[in-house]
GROMACS .gro file of C-alpha atoms in nm:
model
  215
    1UNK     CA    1  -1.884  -0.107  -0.795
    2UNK     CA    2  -2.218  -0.233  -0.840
    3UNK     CA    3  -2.384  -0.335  -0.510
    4UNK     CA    4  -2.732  -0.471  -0.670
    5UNK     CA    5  -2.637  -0.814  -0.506
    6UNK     CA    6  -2.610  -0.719  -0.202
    7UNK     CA    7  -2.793  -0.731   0.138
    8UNK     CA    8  -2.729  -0.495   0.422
    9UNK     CA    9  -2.686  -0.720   0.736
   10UNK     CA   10  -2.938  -0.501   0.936
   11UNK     CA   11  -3.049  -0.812   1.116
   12UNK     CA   12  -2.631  -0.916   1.254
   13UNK     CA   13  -2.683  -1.049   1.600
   14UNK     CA   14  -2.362  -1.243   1.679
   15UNK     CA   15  -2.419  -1.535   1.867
   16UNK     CA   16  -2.189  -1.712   2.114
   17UNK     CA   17  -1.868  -1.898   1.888
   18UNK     CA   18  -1.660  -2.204   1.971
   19UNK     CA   19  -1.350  -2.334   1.821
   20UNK     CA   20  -1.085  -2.538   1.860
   21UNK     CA   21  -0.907  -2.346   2.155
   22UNK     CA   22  -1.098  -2.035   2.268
   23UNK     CA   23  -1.543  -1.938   2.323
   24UNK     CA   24  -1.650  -1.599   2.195
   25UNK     CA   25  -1.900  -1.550   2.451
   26UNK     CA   26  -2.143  -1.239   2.481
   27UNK     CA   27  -1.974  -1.072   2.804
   28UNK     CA   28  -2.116  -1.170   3.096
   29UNK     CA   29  -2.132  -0.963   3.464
   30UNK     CA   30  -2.047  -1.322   3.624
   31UNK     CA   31  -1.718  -1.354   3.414
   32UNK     CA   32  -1.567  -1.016   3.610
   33UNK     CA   33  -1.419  -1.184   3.867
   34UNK     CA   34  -1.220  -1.452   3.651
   35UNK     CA   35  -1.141  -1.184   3.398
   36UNK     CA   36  -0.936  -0.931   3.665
   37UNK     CA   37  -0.804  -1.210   3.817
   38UNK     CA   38  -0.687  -1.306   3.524
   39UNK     CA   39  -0.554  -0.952   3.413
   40UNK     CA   40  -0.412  -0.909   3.796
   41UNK     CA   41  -0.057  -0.772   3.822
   42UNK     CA   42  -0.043  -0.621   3.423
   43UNK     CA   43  -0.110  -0.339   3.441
   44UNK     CA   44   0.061  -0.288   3.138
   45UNK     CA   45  -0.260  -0.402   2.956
   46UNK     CA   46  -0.438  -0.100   2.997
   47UNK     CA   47  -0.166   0.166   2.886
   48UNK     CA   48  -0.347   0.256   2.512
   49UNK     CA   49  -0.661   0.207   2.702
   50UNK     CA   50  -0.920   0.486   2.753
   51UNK     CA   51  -1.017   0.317   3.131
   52UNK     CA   52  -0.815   0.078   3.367
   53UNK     CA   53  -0.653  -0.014   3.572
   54UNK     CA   54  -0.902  -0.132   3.787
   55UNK     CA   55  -0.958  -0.277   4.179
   56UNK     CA   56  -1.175  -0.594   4.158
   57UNK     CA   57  -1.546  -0.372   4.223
   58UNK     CA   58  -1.399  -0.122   4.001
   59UNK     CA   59  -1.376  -0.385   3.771
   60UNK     CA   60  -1.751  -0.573   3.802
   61UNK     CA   61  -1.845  -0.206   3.774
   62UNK     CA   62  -1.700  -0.194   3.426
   63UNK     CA   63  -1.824  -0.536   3.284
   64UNK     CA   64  -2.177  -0.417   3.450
   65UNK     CA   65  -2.193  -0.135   3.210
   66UNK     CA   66  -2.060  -0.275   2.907
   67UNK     CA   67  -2.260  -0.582   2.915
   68UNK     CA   68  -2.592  -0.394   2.898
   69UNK     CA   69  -2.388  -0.221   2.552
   70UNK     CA   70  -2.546  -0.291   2.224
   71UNK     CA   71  -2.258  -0.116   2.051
   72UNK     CA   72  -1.933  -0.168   2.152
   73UNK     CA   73  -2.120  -0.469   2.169
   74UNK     CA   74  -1.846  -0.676   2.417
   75UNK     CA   75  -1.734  -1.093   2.432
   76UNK     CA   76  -1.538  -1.274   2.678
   77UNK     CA   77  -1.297  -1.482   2.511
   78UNK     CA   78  -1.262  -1.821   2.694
   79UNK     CA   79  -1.017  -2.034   2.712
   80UNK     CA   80  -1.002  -2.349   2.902
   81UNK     CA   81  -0.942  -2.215   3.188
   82UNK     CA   82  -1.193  -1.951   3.216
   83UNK     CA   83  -1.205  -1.622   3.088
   84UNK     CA   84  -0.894  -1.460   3.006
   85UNK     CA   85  -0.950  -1.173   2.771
   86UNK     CA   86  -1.251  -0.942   2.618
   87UNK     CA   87  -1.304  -0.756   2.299
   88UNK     CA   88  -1.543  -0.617   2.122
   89UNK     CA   89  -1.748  -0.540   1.723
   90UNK     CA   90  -1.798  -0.158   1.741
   91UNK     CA   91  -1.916   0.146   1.536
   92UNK     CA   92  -2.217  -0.146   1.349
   93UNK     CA   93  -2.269   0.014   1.110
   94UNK     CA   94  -2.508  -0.273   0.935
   95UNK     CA   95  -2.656  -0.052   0.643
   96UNK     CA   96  -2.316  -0.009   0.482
   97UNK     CA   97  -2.179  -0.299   0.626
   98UNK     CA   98  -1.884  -0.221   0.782
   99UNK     CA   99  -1.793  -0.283   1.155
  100UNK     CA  100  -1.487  -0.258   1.365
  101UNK     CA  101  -1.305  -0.488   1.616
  102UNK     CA  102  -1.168  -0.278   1.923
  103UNK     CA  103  -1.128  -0.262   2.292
  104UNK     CA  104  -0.927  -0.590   2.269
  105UNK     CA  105  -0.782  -0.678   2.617
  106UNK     CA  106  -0.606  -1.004   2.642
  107UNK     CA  107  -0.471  -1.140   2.925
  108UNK     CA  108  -0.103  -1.288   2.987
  109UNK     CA  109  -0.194  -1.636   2.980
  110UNK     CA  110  -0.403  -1.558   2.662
  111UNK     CA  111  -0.153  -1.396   2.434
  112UNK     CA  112   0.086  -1.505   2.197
  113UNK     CA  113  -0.196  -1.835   2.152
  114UNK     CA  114  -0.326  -1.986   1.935
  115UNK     CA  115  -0.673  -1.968   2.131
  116UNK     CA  116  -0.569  -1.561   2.092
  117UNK     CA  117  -0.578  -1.615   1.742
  118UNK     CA  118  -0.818  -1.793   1.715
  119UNK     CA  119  -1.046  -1.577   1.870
  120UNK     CA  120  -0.927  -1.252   1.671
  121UNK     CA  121  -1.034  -1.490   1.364
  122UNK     CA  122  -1.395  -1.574   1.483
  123UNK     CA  123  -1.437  -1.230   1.549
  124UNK     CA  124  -1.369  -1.109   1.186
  125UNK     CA  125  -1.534  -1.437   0.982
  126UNK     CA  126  -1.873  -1.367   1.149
  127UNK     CA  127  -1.909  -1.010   1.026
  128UNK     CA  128  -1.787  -1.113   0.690
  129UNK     CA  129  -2.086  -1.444   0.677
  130UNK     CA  130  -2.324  -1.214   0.739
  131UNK     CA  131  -2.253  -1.028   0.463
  132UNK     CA  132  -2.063  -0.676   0.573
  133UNK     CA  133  -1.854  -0.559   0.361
  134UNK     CA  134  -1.541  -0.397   0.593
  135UNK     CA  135  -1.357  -0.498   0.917
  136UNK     CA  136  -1.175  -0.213   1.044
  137UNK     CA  137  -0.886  -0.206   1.292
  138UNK     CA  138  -0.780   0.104   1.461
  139UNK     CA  139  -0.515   0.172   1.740
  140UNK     CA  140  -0.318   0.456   1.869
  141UNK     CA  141  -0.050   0.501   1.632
  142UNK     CA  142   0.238   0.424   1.916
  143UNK     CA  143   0.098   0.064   1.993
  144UNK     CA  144   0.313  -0.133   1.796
  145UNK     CA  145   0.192  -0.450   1.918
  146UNK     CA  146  -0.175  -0.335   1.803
  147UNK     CA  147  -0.025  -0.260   1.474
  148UNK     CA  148   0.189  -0.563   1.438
  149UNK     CA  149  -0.149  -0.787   1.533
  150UNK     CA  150  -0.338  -0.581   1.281
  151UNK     CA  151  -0.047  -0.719   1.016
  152UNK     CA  152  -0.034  -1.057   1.134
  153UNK     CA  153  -0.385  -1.126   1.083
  154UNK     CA  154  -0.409  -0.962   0.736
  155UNK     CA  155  -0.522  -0.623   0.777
  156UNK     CA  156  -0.412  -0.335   0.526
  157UNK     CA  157  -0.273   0.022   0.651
  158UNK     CA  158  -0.472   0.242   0.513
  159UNK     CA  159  -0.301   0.600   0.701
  160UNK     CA  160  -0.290   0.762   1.043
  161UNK     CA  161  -0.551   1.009   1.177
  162UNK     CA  162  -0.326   1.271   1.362
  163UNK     CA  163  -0.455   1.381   1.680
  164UNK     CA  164  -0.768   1.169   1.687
  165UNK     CA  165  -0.843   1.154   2.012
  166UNK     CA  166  -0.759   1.230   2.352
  167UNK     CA  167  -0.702   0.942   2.618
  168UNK     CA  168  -0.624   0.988   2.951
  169UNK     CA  169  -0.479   1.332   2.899
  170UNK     CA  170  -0.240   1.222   2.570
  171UNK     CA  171  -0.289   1.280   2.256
  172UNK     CA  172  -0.319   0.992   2.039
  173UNK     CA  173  -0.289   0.967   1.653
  174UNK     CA  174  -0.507   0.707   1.545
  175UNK     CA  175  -0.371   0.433   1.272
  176UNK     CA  176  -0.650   0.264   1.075
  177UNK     CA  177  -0.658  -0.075   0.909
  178UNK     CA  178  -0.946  -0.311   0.745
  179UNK     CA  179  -0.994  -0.612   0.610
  180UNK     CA  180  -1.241  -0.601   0.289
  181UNK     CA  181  -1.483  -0.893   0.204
  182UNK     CA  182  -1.298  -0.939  -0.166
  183UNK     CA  183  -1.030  -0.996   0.057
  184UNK     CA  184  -1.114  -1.238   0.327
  185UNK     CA  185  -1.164  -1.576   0.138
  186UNK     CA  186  -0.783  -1.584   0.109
  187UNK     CA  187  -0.726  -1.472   0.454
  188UNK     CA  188  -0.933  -1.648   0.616
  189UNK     CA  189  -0.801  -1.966   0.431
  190UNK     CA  190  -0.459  -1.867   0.572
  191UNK     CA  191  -0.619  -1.830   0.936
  192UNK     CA  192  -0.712  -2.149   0.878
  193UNK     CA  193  -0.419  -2.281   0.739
  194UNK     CA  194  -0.198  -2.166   1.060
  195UNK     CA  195  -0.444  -2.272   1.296
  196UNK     CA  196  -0.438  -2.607   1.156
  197UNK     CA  197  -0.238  -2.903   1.368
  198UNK     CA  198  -0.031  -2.996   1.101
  199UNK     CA  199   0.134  -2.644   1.152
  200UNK     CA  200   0.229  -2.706   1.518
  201UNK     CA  201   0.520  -2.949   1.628
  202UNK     CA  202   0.470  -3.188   1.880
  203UNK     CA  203   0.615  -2.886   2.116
  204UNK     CA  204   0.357  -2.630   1.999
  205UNK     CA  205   0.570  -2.461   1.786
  206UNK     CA  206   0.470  -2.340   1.450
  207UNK     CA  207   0.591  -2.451   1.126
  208UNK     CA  208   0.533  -2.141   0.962
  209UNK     CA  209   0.440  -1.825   1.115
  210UNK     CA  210   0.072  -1.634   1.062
  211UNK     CA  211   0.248  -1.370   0.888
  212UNK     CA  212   0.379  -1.541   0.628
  213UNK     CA  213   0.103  -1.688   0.518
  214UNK     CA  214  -0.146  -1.398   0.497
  215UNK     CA  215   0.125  -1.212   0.328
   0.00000   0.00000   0.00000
């Protein structure tokens, strides 16, 4: 593949997003408060995480550090409510252009949305407009709802890294997906296509599912 057309991204700063239904918002220490109040009572969501659960200082402790990160480089998603959920881009790697979305943590008001999906979609389409190449995915192999989000938004299994890492004293395969740029104009037309209104009924429901349409 001949790459003579192509700029690195070394310059990719991403800069605070708004759509329709969710902010991406560079993480903030004076969202901590909303965001465990917001994850309060799940602790669920931090099972396939390598930290959590936390007390509310434990908490403002965390965002503290990770808001000073420049890679995981963490957002606050934020609904209209407030904040309800972080993730982050990780591993930049700018010169080849190829970054990864991780350390998603979404809370219960926030999933199953379509600000949730929203959100995973801003987070990919920047990258990819800025002219990287790869959007990787990677969860512990036994997450199924990791994998089936991975699936649902268009990402391709590429394999499983066996006994990738240790977390919290388990062992945890690692499965990897990724979206590639050749890829993402159709993808990100389906994003668009599900997010649309004219997929929802007047009840919220959707006319045809995410899935589907990316195929």
């Amino acid at each position: 593949m001949d790459l003579a057309d192509w700029t690195p991204p070394l310059g990719w700063t991403p800069a605070r997003m708004v759509g329709a239904h969710v902010a991406v918002a560079p993480l903030a220490a004076d969202h901590a408060a909303a965001l465990h109040d917001a994850f309060a009572g799940d602790d669920g969501t931090w099972d396939y995480m390598p930290y959590g659960p936390f007390d509310a200082a434990g908490y403002a402790d965390w965002v503290a550090e990770k808001v000073v990160s420049a890679d995981p480089l963490f957002v606050a998603l934020v609904d209209g409510d407030g904040p309800a959920g972080v993730a982050s881009w990780l591993r930049i790697d700018r010169p080849n252009g190829v970054v990864e979305i991780g350390h998603i943590a979404l809370s219960p008001r926030l999933r199953r949305t379509r600000a949730a999906t929203e959100a995973l979609h801003l987070m990919i389409d920047a990258p990819f407009a800025a002219g990287f190449r790869r959007v990787e995915w990677k969860c512990n192999a036994r997450n199924a709802g990791s994998r089936r989000a991975a699936a649902r938004l268009g990402f391709g299994y590429e394999g499983t890294f066996r006994q990738h890492m240790v977390i919290k004293g388990r062992n945890r395969d690692s499965a990897w997906f990724s979206i590639l740029d050749a890829e993402w104009p159709r993808l990100r037309a389906a994003h668009r296509a599900w997010l649309d209104d004219a997929n929802f009924d007047a009840d919220g429901r959707q006319r045809r599912s995410l899935s589907e349409m990316t195929g």
